[in-house]
């Protein structure tokens, strides 16, 4: 097991040490994760990274080499190091399910424990969720733009090696069919796909030789890359060598709309009417949407996916919203909130009800302090993840994919438009019980 405990900011540990010194470390504390706003023009965000975070939480322990480093660098004193040596999170965590949608102010995660236990998780929680939610939110828009056409995630070469695995997982939750990343396949069961790049063609003495080699190795159902030299010549050669059962051809450059139409006509004239056309090359949700009228059968997306299509972070924050008056187990818990200009927070342990009308369409995100009172069609997005330190919220990736489909079906039709707009549903704050 590789510990995740030092994937954190130093001030988490200095705050811990200060709280131990002041006697406030064991006060009950409630932290919430939320985004003050969505990226400009976005109408909803998508939750992802919960499963990865649970794995990371299990590994959040301080071993002796770590503690020796912290002591040697004078980051913590001996008393704090002794406390860290026994650290295991023993509190409770709730969160929106992976694949669910969220909106500005949605408390997508609630962490309740002592201040000392909960504050140490801030950086790890935000590292995982800010990345994965950003990727999933962009990926969801791409999947909607593609309609029924499949998308392969192929951004590994445009990202950090570990972030690439997380991106493939997040994209799969929102409906990407496959990934080129084998570690995502091994760790998370994401279906993998891939055939060849231009280097393979350039390696051989001729394009014919390259195609013959690939067909011999992978069979006629493979995808041949046809734009290394002359596209028309390559397509003719591909069908000549593979026959009309050739699986796919891939176009990676040029005017993809015009090229796809020309290639489709050529394939049909050669009798390869079932051969698919896959396009790649710096695609994003807008270029995918622009290709809706093109005879394209699938897309490959890389750079735009792993960079969140212009929004590489979800802008999530982890804020203390309530704390005990003392360390006594039965001490009153009071609301606390920032009043910083431009960065305010709302105090109090929140409950959430997503108001759903009789037609199954979401109308509002109701955020309240106190016990919620859902209506007949409403649902409560917060689900238990951890109870008294025990993980209870693990689920297969297939459950997250299914939840995402359900969550999108709840949204008003305008939410799925790519044009700039306001959040799909408003976030309403109410005191006490939500009113219906």
Short mmCIF file of C-alpha atoms in Angstrom, two decimals, residues 16 60-64 67 79-90 117 120:
data_model
loop_
_atom_site.label_atom_id
_atom_site.label_comp_id
_atom_site.label_asym_id
_atom_site.label_seq_id
_atom_site.Cartn_x
_atom_site.Cartn_y
_atom_site.Cartn_z
CA UNK A 16 -3.42 20.41 13.20
CA UNK A 60 -4.23 7.91 4.22
CA UNK A 61 -1.84 6.83 6.99
CA UNK A 62 1.45 8.21 8.27
CA UNK A 63 4.26 5.66 8.36
CA UNK A 64 7.56 6.09 10.17
CA UNK A 67 6.95 11.04 10.25
CA UNK A 79 3.57 15.54 20.00
CA UNK A 80 1.93 16.11 16.61
CA UNK A 81 3.98 13.33 15.03
CA UNK A 82 2.82 10.96 17.77
CA UNK A 83 -0.79 11.94 17.05
CA UNK A 84 -0.30 11.39 13.31
CA UNK A 85 1.22 7.95 13.87
CA UNK A 86 -2.20 6.70 15.01
CA UNK A 87 -4.25 8.61 12.42
CA UNK A 88 -7.21 6.83 10.93
CA UNK A 89 -10.27 8.72 9.81
CA UNK A 90 -13.12 7.67 12.12
CA UNK A 117 -9.33 14.32 11.47
CA UNK A 120 -6.21 16.73 7.11
#
